[in-house]
Short mmCIF file of C-alpha atoms in Angstrom, two decimals:
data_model
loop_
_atom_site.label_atom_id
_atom_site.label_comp_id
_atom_site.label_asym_id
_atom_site.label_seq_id
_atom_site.Cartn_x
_atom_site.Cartn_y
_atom_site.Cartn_z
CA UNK A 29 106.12 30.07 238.27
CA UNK A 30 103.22 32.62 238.25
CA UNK A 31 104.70 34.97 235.00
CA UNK A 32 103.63 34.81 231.30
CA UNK A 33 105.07 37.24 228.58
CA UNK A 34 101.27 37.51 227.09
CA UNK A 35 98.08 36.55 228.76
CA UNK A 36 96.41 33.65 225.57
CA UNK A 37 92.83 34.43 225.22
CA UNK A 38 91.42 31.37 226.77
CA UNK A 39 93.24 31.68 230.15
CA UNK A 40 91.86 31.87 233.43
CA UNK A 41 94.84 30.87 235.60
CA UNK A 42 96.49 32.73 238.17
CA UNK A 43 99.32 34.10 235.97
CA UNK A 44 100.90 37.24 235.56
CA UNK A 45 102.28 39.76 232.61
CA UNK A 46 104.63 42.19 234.15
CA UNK A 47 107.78 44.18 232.50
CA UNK A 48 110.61 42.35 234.59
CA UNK A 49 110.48 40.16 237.40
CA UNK A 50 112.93 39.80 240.04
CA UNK A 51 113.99 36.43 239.63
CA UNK A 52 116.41 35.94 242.36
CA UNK A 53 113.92 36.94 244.74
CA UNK A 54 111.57 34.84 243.24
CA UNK A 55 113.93 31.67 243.48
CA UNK A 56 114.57 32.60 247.22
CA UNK A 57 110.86 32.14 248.01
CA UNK A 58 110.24 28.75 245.87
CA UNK A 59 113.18 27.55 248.08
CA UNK A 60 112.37 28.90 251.20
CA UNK A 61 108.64 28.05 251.20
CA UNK A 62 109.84 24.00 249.65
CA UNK A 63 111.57 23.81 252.39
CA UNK A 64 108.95 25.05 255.32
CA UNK A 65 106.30 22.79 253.88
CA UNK A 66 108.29 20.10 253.46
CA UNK A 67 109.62 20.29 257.01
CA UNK A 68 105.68 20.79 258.29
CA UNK A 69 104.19 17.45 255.80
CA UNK A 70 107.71 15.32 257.42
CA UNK A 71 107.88 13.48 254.34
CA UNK A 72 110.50 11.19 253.75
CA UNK A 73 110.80 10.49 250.57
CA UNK A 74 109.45 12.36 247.01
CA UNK A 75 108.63 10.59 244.27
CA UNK A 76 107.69 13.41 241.97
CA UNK A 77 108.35 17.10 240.90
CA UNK A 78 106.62 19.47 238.57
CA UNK A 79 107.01 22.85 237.72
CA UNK A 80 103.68 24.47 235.87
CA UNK A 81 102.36 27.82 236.23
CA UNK A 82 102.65 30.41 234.28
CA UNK A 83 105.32 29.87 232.03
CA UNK A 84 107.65 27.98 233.94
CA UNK A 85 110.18 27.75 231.06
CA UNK A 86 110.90 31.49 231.30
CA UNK A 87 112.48 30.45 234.10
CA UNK A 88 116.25 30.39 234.23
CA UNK A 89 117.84 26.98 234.95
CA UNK A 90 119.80 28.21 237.80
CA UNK A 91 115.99 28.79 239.72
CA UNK A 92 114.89 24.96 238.40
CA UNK A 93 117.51 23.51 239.81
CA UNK A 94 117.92 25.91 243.15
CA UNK A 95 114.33 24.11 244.03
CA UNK A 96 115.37 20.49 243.26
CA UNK A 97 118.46 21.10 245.50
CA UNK A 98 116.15 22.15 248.35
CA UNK A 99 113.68 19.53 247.72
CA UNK A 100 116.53 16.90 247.66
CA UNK A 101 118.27 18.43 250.93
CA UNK A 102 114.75 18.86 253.00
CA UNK A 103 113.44 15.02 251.65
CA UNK A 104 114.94 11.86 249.34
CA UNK A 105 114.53 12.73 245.51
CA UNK A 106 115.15 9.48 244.09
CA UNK A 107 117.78 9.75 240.84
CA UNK A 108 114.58 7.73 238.84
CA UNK A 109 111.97 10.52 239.85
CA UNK A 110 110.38 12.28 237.79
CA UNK A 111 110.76 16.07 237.10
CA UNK A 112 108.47 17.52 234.92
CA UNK A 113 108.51 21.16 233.19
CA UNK A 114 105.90 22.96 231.21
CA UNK A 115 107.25 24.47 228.50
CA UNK A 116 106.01 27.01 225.96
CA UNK A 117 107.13 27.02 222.70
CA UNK A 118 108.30 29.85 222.35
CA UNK A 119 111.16 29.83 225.32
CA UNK A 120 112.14 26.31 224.04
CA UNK A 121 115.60 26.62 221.95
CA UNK A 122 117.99 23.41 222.00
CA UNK A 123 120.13 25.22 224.76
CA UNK A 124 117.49 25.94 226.80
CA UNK A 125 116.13 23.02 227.15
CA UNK A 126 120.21 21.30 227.75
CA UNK A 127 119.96 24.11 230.66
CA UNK A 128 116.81 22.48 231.94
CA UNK A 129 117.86 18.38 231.70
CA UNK A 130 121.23 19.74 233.35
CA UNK A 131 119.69 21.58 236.16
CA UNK A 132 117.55 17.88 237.04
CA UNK A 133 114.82 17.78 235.03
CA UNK A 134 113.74 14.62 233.08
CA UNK A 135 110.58 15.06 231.41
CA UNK A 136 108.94 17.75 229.15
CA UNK A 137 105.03 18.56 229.18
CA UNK A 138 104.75 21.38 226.25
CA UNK A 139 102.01 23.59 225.20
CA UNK A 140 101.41 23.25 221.84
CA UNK A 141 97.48 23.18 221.68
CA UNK A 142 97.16 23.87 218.16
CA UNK A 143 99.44 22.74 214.76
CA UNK A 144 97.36 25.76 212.63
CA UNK A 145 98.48 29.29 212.96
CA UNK A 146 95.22 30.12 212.54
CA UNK A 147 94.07 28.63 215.60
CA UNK A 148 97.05 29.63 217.83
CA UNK A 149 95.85 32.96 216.82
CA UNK A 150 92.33 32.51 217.88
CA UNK A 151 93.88 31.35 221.34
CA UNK A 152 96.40 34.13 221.19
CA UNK A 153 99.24 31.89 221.48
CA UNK A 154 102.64 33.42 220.59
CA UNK A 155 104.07 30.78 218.77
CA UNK A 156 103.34 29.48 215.34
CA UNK A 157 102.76 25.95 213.92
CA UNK A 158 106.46 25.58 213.17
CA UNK A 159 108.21 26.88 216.23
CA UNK A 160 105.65 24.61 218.20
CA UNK A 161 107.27 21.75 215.65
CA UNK A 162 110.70 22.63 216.34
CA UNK A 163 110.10 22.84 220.35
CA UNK A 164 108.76 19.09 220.18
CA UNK A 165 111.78 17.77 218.12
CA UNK A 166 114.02 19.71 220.00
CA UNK A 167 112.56 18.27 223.28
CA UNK A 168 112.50 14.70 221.72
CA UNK A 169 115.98 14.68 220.50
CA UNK A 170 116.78 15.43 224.93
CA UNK A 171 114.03 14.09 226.23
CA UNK A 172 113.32 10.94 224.15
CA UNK A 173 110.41 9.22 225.29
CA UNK A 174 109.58 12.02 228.38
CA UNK A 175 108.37 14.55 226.12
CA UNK A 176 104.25 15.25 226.45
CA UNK A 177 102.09 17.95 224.16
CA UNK A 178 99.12 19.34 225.04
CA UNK A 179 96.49 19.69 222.96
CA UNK A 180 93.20 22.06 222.55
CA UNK A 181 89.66 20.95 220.91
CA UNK A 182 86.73 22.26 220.25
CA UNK A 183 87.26 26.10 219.63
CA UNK A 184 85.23 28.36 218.36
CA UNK A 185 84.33 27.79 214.82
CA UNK A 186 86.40 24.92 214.07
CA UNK A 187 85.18 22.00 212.01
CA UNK A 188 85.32 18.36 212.15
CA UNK A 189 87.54 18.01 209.23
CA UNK A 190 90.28 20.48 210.82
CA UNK A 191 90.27 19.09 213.87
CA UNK A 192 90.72 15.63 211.88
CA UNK A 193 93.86 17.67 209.75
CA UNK A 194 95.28 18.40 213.11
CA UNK A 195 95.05 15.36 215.04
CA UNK A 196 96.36 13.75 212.30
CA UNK A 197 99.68 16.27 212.07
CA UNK A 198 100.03 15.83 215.78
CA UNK A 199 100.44 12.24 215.70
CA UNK A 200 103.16 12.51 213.21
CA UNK A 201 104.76 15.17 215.56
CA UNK A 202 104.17 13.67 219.16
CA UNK A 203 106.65 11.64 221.73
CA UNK A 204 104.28 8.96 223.88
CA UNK A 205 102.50 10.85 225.90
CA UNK A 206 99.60 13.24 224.62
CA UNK A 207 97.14 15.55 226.93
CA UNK A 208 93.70 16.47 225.46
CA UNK A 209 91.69 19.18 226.28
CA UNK A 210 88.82 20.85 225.24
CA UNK A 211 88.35 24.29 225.59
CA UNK A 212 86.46 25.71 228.31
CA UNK A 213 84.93 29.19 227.60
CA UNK A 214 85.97 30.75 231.33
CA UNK A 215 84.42 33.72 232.78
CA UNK A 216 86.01 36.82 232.16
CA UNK A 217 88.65 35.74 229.26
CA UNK A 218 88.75 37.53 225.76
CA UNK A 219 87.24 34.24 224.17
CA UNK A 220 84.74 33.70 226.12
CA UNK A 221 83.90 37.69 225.81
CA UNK A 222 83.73 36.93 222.03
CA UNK A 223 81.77 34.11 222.04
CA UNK A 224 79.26 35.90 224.49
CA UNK A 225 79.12 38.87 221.85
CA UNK A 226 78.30 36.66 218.95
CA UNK A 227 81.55 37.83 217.22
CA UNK A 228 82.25 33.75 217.51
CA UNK A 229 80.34 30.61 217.00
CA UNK A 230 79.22 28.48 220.32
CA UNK A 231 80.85 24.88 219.01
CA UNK A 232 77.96 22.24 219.43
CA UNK A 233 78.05 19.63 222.03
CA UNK A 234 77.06 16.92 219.35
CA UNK A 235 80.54 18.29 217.69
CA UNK A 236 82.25 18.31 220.86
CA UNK A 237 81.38 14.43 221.58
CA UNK A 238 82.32 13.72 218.09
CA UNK A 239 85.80 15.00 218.70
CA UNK A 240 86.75 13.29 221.31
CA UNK A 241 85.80 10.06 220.03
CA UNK A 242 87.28 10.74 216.99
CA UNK A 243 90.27 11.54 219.21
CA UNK A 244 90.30 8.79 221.30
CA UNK A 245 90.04 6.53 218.65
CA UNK A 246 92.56 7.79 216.75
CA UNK A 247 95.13 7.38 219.93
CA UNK A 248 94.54 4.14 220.91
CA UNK A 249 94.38 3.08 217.21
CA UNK A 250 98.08 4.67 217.56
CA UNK A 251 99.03 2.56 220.59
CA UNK A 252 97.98 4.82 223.12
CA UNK A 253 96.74 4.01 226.51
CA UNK A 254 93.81 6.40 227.54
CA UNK A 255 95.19 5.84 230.75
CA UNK A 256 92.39 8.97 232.32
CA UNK A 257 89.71 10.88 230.78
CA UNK A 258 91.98 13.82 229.04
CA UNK A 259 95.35 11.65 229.05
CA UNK A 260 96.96 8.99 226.99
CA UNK A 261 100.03 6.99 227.40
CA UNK A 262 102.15 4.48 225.19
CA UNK A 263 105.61 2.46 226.12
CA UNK A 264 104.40 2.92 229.70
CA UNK A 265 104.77 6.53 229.58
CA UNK A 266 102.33 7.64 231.82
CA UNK A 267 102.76 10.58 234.04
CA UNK A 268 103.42 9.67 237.44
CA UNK A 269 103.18 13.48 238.96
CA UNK A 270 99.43 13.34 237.83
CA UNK A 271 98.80 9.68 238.29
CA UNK A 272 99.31 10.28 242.17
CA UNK A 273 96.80 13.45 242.10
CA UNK A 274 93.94 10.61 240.83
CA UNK A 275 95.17 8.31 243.27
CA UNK A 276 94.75 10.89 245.82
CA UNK A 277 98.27 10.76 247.43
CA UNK A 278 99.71 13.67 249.33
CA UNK A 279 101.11 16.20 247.34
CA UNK A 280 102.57 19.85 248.47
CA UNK A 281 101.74 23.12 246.49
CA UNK A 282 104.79 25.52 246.58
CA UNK A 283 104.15 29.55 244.86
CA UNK A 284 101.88 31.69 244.10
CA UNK A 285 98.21 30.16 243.76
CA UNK A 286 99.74 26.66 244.30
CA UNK A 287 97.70 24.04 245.99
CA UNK A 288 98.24 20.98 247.96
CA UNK A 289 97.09 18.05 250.09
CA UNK A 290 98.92 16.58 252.80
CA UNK A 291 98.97 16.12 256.33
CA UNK A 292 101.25 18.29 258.30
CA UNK A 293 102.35 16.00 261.29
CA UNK A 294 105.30 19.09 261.67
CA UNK A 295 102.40 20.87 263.65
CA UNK A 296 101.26 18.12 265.62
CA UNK A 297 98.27 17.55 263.41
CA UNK A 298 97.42 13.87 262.24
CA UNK A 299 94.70 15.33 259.49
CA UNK A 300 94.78 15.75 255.65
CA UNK A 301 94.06 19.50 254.69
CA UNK A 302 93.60 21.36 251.80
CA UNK A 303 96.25 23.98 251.09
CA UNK A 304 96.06 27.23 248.61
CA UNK A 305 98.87 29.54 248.91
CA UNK A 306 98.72 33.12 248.13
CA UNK A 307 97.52 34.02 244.35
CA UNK A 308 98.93 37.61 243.74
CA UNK A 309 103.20 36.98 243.53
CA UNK A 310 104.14 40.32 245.46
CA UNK A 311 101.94 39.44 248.50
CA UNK A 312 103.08 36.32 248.59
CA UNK A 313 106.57 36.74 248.13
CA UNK A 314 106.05 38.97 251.26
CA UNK A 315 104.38 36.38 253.20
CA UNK A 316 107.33 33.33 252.38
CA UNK A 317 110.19 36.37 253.24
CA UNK A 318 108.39 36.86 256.77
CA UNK A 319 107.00 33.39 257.63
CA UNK A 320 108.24 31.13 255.47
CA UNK A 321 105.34 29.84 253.44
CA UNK A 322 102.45 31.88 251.91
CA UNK A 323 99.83 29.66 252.63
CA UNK A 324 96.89 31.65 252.55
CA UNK A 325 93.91 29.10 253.14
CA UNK A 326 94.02 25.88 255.16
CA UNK A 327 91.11 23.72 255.66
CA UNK A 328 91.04 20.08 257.37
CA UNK A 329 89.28 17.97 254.97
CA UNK A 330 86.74 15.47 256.78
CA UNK A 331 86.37 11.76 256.07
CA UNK A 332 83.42 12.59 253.69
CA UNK A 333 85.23 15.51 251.90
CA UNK A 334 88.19 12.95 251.36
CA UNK A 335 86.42 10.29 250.39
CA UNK A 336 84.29 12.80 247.83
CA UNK A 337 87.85 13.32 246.28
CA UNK A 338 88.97 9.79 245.91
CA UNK A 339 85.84 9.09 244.06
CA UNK A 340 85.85 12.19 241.55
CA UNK A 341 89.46 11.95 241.01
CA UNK A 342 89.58 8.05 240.97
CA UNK A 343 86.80 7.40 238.13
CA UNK A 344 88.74 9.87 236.17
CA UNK A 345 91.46 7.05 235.40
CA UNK A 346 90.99 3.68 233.31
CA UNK A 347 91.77 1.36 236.90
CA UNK A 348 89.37 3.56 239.02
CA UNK A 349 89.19 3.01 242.36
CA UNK A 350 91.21 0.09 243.89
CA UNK A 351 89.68 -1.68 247.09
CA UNK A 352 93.04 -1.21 248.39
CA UNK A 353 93.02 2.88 247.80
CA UNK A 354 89.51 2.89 249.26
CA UNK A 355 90.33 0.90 252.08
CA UNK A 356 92.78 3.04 252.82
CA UNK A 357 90.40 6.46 253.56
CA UNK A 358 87.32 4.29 254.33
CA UNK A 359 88.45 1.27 256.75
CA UNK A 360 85.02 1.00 257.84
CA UNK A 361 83.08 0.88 254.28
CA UNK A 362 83.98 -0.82 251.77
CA UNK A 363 83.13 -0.20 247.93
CA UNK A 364 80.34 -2.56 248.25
CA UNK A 365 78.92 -1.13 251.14
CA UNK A 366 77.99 2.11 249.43
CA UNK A 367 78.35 1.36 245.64
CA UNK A 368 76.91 -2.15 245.67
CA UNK A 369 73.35 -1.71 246.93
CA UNK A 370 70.72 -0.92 245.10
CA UNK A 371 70.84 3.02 244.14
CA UNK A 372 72.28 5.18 241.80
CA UNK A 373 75.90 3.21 241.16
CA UNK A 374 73.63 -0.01 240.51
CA UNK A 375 71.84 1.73 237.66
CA UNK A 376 74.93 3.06 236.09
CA UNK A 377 75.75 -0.63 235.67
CA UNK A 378 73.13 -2.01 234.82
CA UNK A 379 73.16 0.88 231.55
CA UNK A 380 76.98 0.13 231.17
CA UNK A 381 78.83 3.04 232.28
CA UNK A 382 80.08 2.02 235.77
CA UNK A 383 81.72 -1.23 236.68
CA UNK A 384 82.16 -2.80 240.38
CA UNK A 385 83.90 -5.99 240.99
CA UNK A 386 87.24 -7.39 242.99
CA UNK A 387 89.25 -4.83 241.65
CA UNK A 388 87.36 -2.12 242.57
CA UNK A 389 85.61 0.89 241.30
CA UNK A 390 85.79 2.27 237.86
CA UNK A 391 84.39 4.06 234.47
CA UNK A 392 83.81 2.03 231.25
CA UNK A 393 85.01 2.93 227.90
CA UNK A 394 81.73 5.19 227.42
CA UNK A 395 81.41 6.20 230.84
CA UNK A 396 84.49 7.78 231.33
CA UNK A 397 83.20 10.42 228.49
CA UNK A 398 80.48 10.86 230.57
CA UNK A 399 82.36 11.24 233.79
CA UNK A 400 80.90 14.88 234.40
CA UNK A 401 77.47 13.78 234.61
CA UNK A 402 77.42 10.55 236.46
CA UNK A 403 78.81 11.71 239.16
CA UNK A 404 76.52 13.84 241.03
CA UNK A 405 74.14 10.76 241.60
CA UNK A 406 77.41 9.12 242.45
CA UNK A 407 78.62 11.79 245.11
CA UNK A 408 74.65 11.52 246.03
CA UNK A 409 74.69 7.91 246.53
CA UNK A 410 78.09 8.24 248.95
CA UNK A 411 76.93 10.82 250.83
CA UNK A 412 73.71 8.96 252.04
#
């Protein structure tokens, strides 16, 4: 769901502000184009949905659950699978969200990013500390135990100690699942345009490192599984949509800007591709009304491009790489075969960031905050 009713300052996604949108048309493509890809992949069964975008919860529940319907008449949706929704606070009242756990969904991922007005400011978030408050208790109260926030670090000018103030407000406030983020300064957004000008502070990388410890620590300490680098879990509540992007499973994009990964046996191919579909909504909206799908750019990933993405996306999570998962894109080599000779990976161990044994391939505590820079020599060492 590619619409927004403001564009936040530190947004680089492919959404879109526009005075009305014509939802019924809108709801015909999602449908249309499920059901095309899903008939092209041949997938039997689905074991997860999510809805992000955009602001997904300015959706109506009628279009949330027109999509389930033709997910669950093109494949099997399981009753126990899991349907997320982003949600912004702002489009979250109690009967809102009763439309959206009646039309199928079962779990809530909501943009809170910030408990300081302040802050949400700064980000250009229009919500305030309390309506994001509400939203979460709301969401608990029908969602108990599926509820997720999302949270932002590191912005512009923010301290240690306020940082501290708001992890600590957060944890009073949160279900048992938490995202963590730190801001990223993209190109071209009013943030980043500020920071460039000098009207805002550049926040230190020492400060940056600090607060994601600080973070982490504070999680776990609160029964949290850091289950992946910006992800934490407790009660088993991990998300299972994600989980099977890190495990590299197939998974189908559907609207504008969407991507996906799976192999479409439908057209007589027996090869994983990459899948964007059209960014701008009017063009592809055009594209699903005379074809059926708006994919706009295919591209058959090789053995080496596949394996590239287990590895990045695999070290990402606390289990890594299982022999089994590699084994499973790499028949041929095993783990040891490229990891387990003397290079790069070896060195990583030996200074106690990377770990290979039985169960496979994976991060250690402090590695996994160093993710980003190991693995070049590790992408390096595999392509050798």
């Amino acid at each position: 769901w590619p619409y927004c009713r403001k564009r936040c300052s530190y947004c680089n996604f492919n959404k879109y502000v526009v005075p009305a949108v014509d939802e019924a048309a809108v709801r015909a493509c999602l449908v249309r184009e499920a059901q095309t890809l899903l008939r092209l992949s041949r997938v039997r069964s689905i074991t997860s949905v999510f809805f992000g975008g955009g602001t997904p919860s300015l959706a109506s529940p009628g279009t949330i659950a027109a999509v389930l319907e033709a997910v669950a008449g093109a494949a099997h949706l399981p009753a126990d699978a899991e349907v997320t929704l982003e949600v912004n606070p702002s489009s979250a009242s109690t009967p809102r969200l009763a439309g959206f756990r009646a039309a199928g969904v079962n779990r809530l991922s909501i943009g809170v990013q910030s408990l300081d007005d302040a802050e949400l400011r700064l980000l250009g978030r229009e919500h305030t500390a309390a309506e994001a408050r509400e939203a979460v208790e709301a969401a608990r109260r029908l969602f108990p135990g599926r509820t997720s926030i999302d949270l932002l670090f590191g912005l512009p000018g923010q301290s240690r100690s306020a940082w501290a103030r708001g992890l600590e407000a957060a944890l009073g406030l949160c279900d048992d699942h938490v995202s963590l983020y730190q801001l990223t300064l993209e190109r071209g957004t009013v943030l980043a345009a500020q920071v460039q000008g000098g009207s805002l502070p550049t926040p230190a990388q020492d400060l940056l490192a600090d607060m994601y410890h600080t973070a982490c620590d504070a999680l776990v300490a609160a029964g949290f599984r850091h289950y992946e680098v910006s992800n934490f879990a407790r009660k088993g509540a991990l998300s299972t949509h994600n989980l099977s992007y890190w495990r590299a499973e197939q998974y189908i994009g559907v609207g504008p800007g969407a991507h996906g990964r799976f192999v479409p046996w439908g057209e007589g191919s027996c090869s994983r591709e990459a899948r964007v579909q059209t960014l701008e909504p009017d063009a592809w909206m055009r594209e699903v009304q005379s074809r059926g799908h708006g994919t706009r750019r295919r591209v058959v990933l090789s053995p080496l491009e596949q394996l590239e993405e287990v590895l990045a996306l695999g070290l990402r999570t606390d289990e890594g790489i299982t022999q089994e998962r590699w084994g499973r894109f790499s028949p041929q080599l095993s783990l040891e075969a490229v990891f387990g000779v003397p290079g790069e990976a070896q060195e990583l161990q030996q200074q106690g960031w990377l770990v290979l044994d039985g169960s496979g391939l994976r991060c250690s505590r402090e590695g996994l905050a160093l993710l980003d820079s190991l693995l070049p020599a590790l992408l390096c060492q595999l392509q050798r």
